[in-house]
Coordinates of C-alpha atoms and ligand atoms in Angstrom, one line a residue:
M1 CA 15.3 -7.9 -31.9
K2 CA 16.4 -6.0 -28.9
T3 CA 13.8 -5.1 -26.6
V4 CA 14.7 -2.1 -23.9
N5 CA 14.4 -2.5 -20.6
I6 CA 12.9 0.7 -18.7
A7 CA 12.5 1.2 -15.4
L8 CA 9.6 3.6 -15.0
P9 CA 9.1 5.7 -11.3
K10 CA 5.7 3.9 -10.1
G11 CA 3.1 7.7 -10.0
R12 CA 2.3 10.8 -12.0
L13 CA 6.2 11.2 -13.1
G14 CA 6.2 7.6 -14.5
E15 CA 2.9 7.7 -15.9
K16 CA 3.8 10.9 -17.4
V17 CA 6.3 9.5 -19.1
L18 CA 4.7 6.0 -20.7
K19 CA 2.6 8.7 -22.0
M20 CA 5.4 10.2 -23.7
L21 CA 6.8 7.3 -25.3
D22 CA 2.9 5.6 -26.2
D23 CA 3.1 8.8 -28.7
A24 CA 6.1 8.5 -30.4
G25 CA 5.2 5.1 -31.3
F26 CA 6.7 2.7 -28.3
S27 CA 3.2 1.8 -28.0
C28 CA 3.0 -0.2 -24.6
P29 CA -0.7 -3.4 -24.1
E30 CA -3.4 -2.0 -22.4
T31 CA -3.7 -1.8 -18.7
K32 CA -6.6 -2.1 -17.1
E33 CA -8.4 0.1 -14.0
N34 CA -6.3 -1.0 -10.9
D35 CA -3.7 -2.7 -12.3
R36 CA -1.1 -4.3 -10.6
R37 CA 1.2 -5.8 -13.0
L38 CA 4.5 -4.1 -12.5
I39 CA 5.6 -5.1 -15.9
L40 CA 4.5 -4.6 -19.3
E41 CA 5.3 -5.1 -22.8
S42 CA 4.4 -3.6 -26.0
A43 CA 3.3 -6.2 -28.2
D44 CA 6.3 -5.5 -30.8
G45 CA 8.7 -6.2 -28.9
S46 CA 10.2 -3.2 -28.8
V47 CA 10.1 -2.6 -25.0
R48 CA 9.8 -3.7 -21.9
Y49 CA 8.3 -1.0 -19.1
F50 CA 9.1 -1.8 -15.3
W51 CA 7.3 0.2 -12.5
V52 CA 9.5 0.7 -9.7
K53 CA 9.7 2.8 -6.0
P54 CA 10.8 6.5 -7.2
S55 CA 13.9 6.2 -5.0
D56 CA 14.6 2.5 -6.4
V57 CA 15.2 3.2 -10.7
A58 CA 19.2 4.5 -10.5
I59 CA 19.4 0.1 -9.2
Y60 CA 17.5 -1.6 -11.3
V61 CA 19.8 0.8 -13.9
E62 CA 22.6 0.9 -12.4
R63 CA 22.8 -3.3 -11.9
G64 CA 21.8 -3.1 -15.5
A65 CA 18.4 -5.1 -14.6
A66 CA 16.6 -1.6 -16.9
D67 CA 18.6 -0.7 -19.2
I68 CA 17.2 2.2 -19.3
G69 CA 14.7 4.9 -16.6
I70 CA 13.6 7.6 -15.5
A71 CA 14.8 9.3 -12.2
G72 CA 15.0 12.3 -10.0
K73 CA 18.0 14.9 -9.9
D74 CA 17.2 14.3 -6.5
I75 CA 17.8 10.5 -6.3
L76 CA 21.2 10.8 -8.5
L77 CA 22.9 13.5 -6.2
E78 CA 21.9 11.5 -2.8
Y79 CA 22.9 7.6 -4.3
S80 CA 25.7 9.1 -7.3
P81 CA 24.6 6.0 -9.0
D82 CA 27.3 4.6 -11.8
V83 CA 24.3 5.6 -15.0
Y84 CA 25.0 7.8 -18.2
E85 CA 22.7 10.7 -17.0
L86 CA 21.6 11.5 -21.1
L87 CA 18.9 13.7 -20.5
D88 CA 16.9 16.4 -18.7
L89 CA 13.2 16.2 -19.3
G90 CA 12.5 19.3 -17.8
I91 CA 8.8 17.5 -16.3
G92 CA 9.3 16.5 -12.1
V93 CA 10.5 20.6 -11.8
C94 CA 11.0 21.3 -8.2
R95 CA 13.8 22.5 -5.7
M96 CA 15.9 21.1 -2.9
A97 CA 15.3 23.6 -0.1
V98 CA 16.5 24.2 3.7
A99 CA 13.1 24.9 5.7
A100 CA 11.9 25.6 8.9
K101 CA 9.6 27.9 10.7
K102 CA 8.8 31.1 9.9
D103 CA 10.9 32.3 13.3
F104 CA 13.8 30.8 13.5
R105 CA 17.3 32.3 13.5
D106 CA 20.4 29.9 13.1
R107 CA 23.0 30.4 16.2
T108 CA 25.4 29.5 14.3
D109 CA 27.2 28.9 17.6
K110 CA 24.8 26.1 18.5
T111 CA 24.6 22.5 16.0
L112 CA 23.1 22.6 13.4
R113 CA 19.9 19.9 13.6
V114 CA 19.4 19.3 10.2
A115 CA 15.7 16.3 9.2
T116 CA 15.9 15.3 6.1
K117 CA 15.4 11.8 3.8
F118 CA 18.9 13.2 1.6
P119 CA 21.5 13.0 4.0
H120 CA 24.6 12.9 1.2
I121 CA 23.1 16.0 -0.2
A122 CA 22.3 18.4 3.2
T123 CA 25.7 17.1 4.6
A124 CA 27.2 17.9 1.5
Y125 CA 25.3 21.3 1.0
Y126 CA 26.5 23.0 4.9
E127 CA 30.2 21.0 4.0
K128 CA 30.9 23.1 2.4
K129 CA 29.6 26.3 3.8
G130 CA 31.7 25.3 7.0
R131 CA 28.8 24.8 9.4
D132 CA 28.6 22.1 12.2
I133 CA 25.2 19.6 11.6
D134 CA 23.3 16.7 13.4
I135 CA 21.9 14.5 10.3
I136 CA 18.7 13.2 11.8
K137 CA 17.4 10.7 8.8
L138 CA 14.0 9.9 8.0
N139 CA 12.3 8.6 5.7
G140 CA 9.4 10.8 5.6
S141 CA 6.7 13.4 6.9
I142 CA 9.7 15.3 7.3
E143 CA 8.4 18.7 8.4
L144 CA 6.9 17.5 11.4
A145 CA 10.6 16.9 12.6
P146 CA 10.4 21.0 13.3
I147 CA 7.6 21.6 14.4
L148 CA 8.4 18.9 17.5
D149 CA 11.3 20.1 17.4
L150 CA 12.7 17.4 16.6
S151 CA 15.4 19.3 14.8
D152 CA 16.4 23.2 13.6
V153 CA 15.2 22.9 10.2
I154 CA 14.9 20.0 7.1
V155 CA 16.0 19.3 3.9
D156 CA 13.7 18.2 1.6
I157 CA 12.1 18.6 -2.0
V158 CA 9.7 21.1 -2.4
E159 CA 7.2 22.0 -5.7
T160 CA 4.5 23.8 -4.7
G161 CA 5.3 25.4 -0.9
T162 CA 1.7 23.5 -0.5
T163 CA 3.3 21.5 2.7
L164 CA 5.9 24.0 4.1
K165 CA 2.6 26.1 4.0
E166 CA 0.4 24.1 5.4
N167 CA 2.8 23.0 7.9
D168 CA 4.2 27.1 9.1
L169 CA 7.1 26.5 7.6
E170 CA 8.9 28.8 5.3
P171 CA 12.0 27.8 2.6
K172 CA 14.5 29.6 3.5
E173 CA 18.0 29.1 1.0
T174 CA 17.5 26.8 -1.8
I175 CA 20.3 24.4 -2.1
V176 CA 19.5 22.9 -5.9
P177 CA 17.5 22.7 -8.7
I178 CA 15.6 19.4 -9.3
S179 CA 14.1 18.4 -12.7
A180 CA 13.3 14.3 -14.0
R181 CA 16.1 12.1 -16.0
L182 CA 16.4 9.5 -18.6
V183 CA 19.4 8.0 -17.5
A184 CA 20.7 5.1 -19.0
N185 CA 23.1 1.9 -17.9
K186 CA 26.7 2.2 -19.5
A187 CA 27.2 -1.4 -20.7
S188 CA 23.4 -1.0 -22.1
F189 CA 24.1 2.0 -24.2
K190 CA 26.9 0.7 -26.0
F191 CA 25.1 -2.6 -26.4
K192 CA 22.1 -1.5 -27.5
N193 CA 23.4 2.4 -28.4
E194 CA 21.0 2.2 -31.3
Q195 CA 17.5 0.9 -29.2
V196 CA 18.8 3.7 -26.1
K197 CA 18.9 6.1 -28.7
R198 CA 16.1 5.6 -30.4
V199 CA 13.5 6.1 -26.7
M200 CA 16.2 9.3 -26.0
D201 CA 16.0 10.8 -28.9
A202 CA 11.6 10.3 -29.1
L203 CA 11.4 11.5 -25.7
S204 CA 13.3 14.4 -26.0
K205 CA 10.9 15.2 -28.8
Q206 CA 8.2 15.2 -26.5
C207 CA 9.4 17.0 -24.1
A208 CA 10.2 20.6 -26.5
E209 CA 6.1 19.3 -27.7
K210 CA 5.2 19.8 -24.4
R211 CA 7.7 22.6 -23.5
Ligands
PRP301 C1 7.3 15.8 -1.4 C2 8.3 16.5 0.3 C3 7.6 17.3 0.5 C4 6.3 17.7 -0.7 C5 6.4 18.8 -1.1 O1 7.0 14.4 -0.6 O2 8.9 15.6 0.8 O3 6.7 16.8 1.8 O4 6.1 17.0 -1.3 O5 5.3 19.2 -2.8 P1 5.0 21.0 -2.6 O6 6.3 21.8 -2.2 O7 3.8 21.3 -3.8 O8 3.8 20.3 -0.8 P2 6.5 13.4 -1.6 O9 5.0 13.7 -1.4 O10 7.4 13.1 -1.9 O11 6.0 12.2 -0.4 P3 7.0 11.2 0.9 O12 7.7 12.7 1.8 O13 6.6 10.5 1.3 O14 8.1 11.4 -0.2

């Protein structure tokens, strides 16, 4: 039997997908409390799960270290990995948005300072609008940037909007809706097609039931 290697994003989304796969019969082994193991293998050897930093899932899949994985559309748009996008899981739903202080007014005679973890998405968005920008690449706590006048706006993920609200910022424009996607390595899709499709169909069914 060919084992399907699945990269799961560490965190709530990954746990949800693991539970869905377990319910669909792709049993995962018992995990202990505070389990630090990064690899879990099903007793029947049909699947092996890896816990990966969410932004790294696409790299594991693109390079074939994992056959399939669960990645946010934000990561796929930002890094354009050479993988197949098989399924929109309809979970992990949020949006990529431009946000700023409430009283922010765009002065188009000046270069716009944009703080973000997603420089490619932000650049493509403003290029389309023909707006001159200066990208300030940060790795987290993006909301601080406009507050400290490090940037004029931010381009970031907005889910509930609470982080923006609690920092006196507000969403100004939506760039693109985001959700979790099932992605596959191109060679695995060919050579483990039957196994990959079984996982895909199972996830598709589970997601439809949960909607
Ligand atoms: C994301 C994003 C916002 C927050 C938005 O951060 O960067 O800070 O979630 O969620 P909300 O609209 O529900 O408040 P994440 O939790 O992924 O952490 P990170 O900044 O470390 O990536």
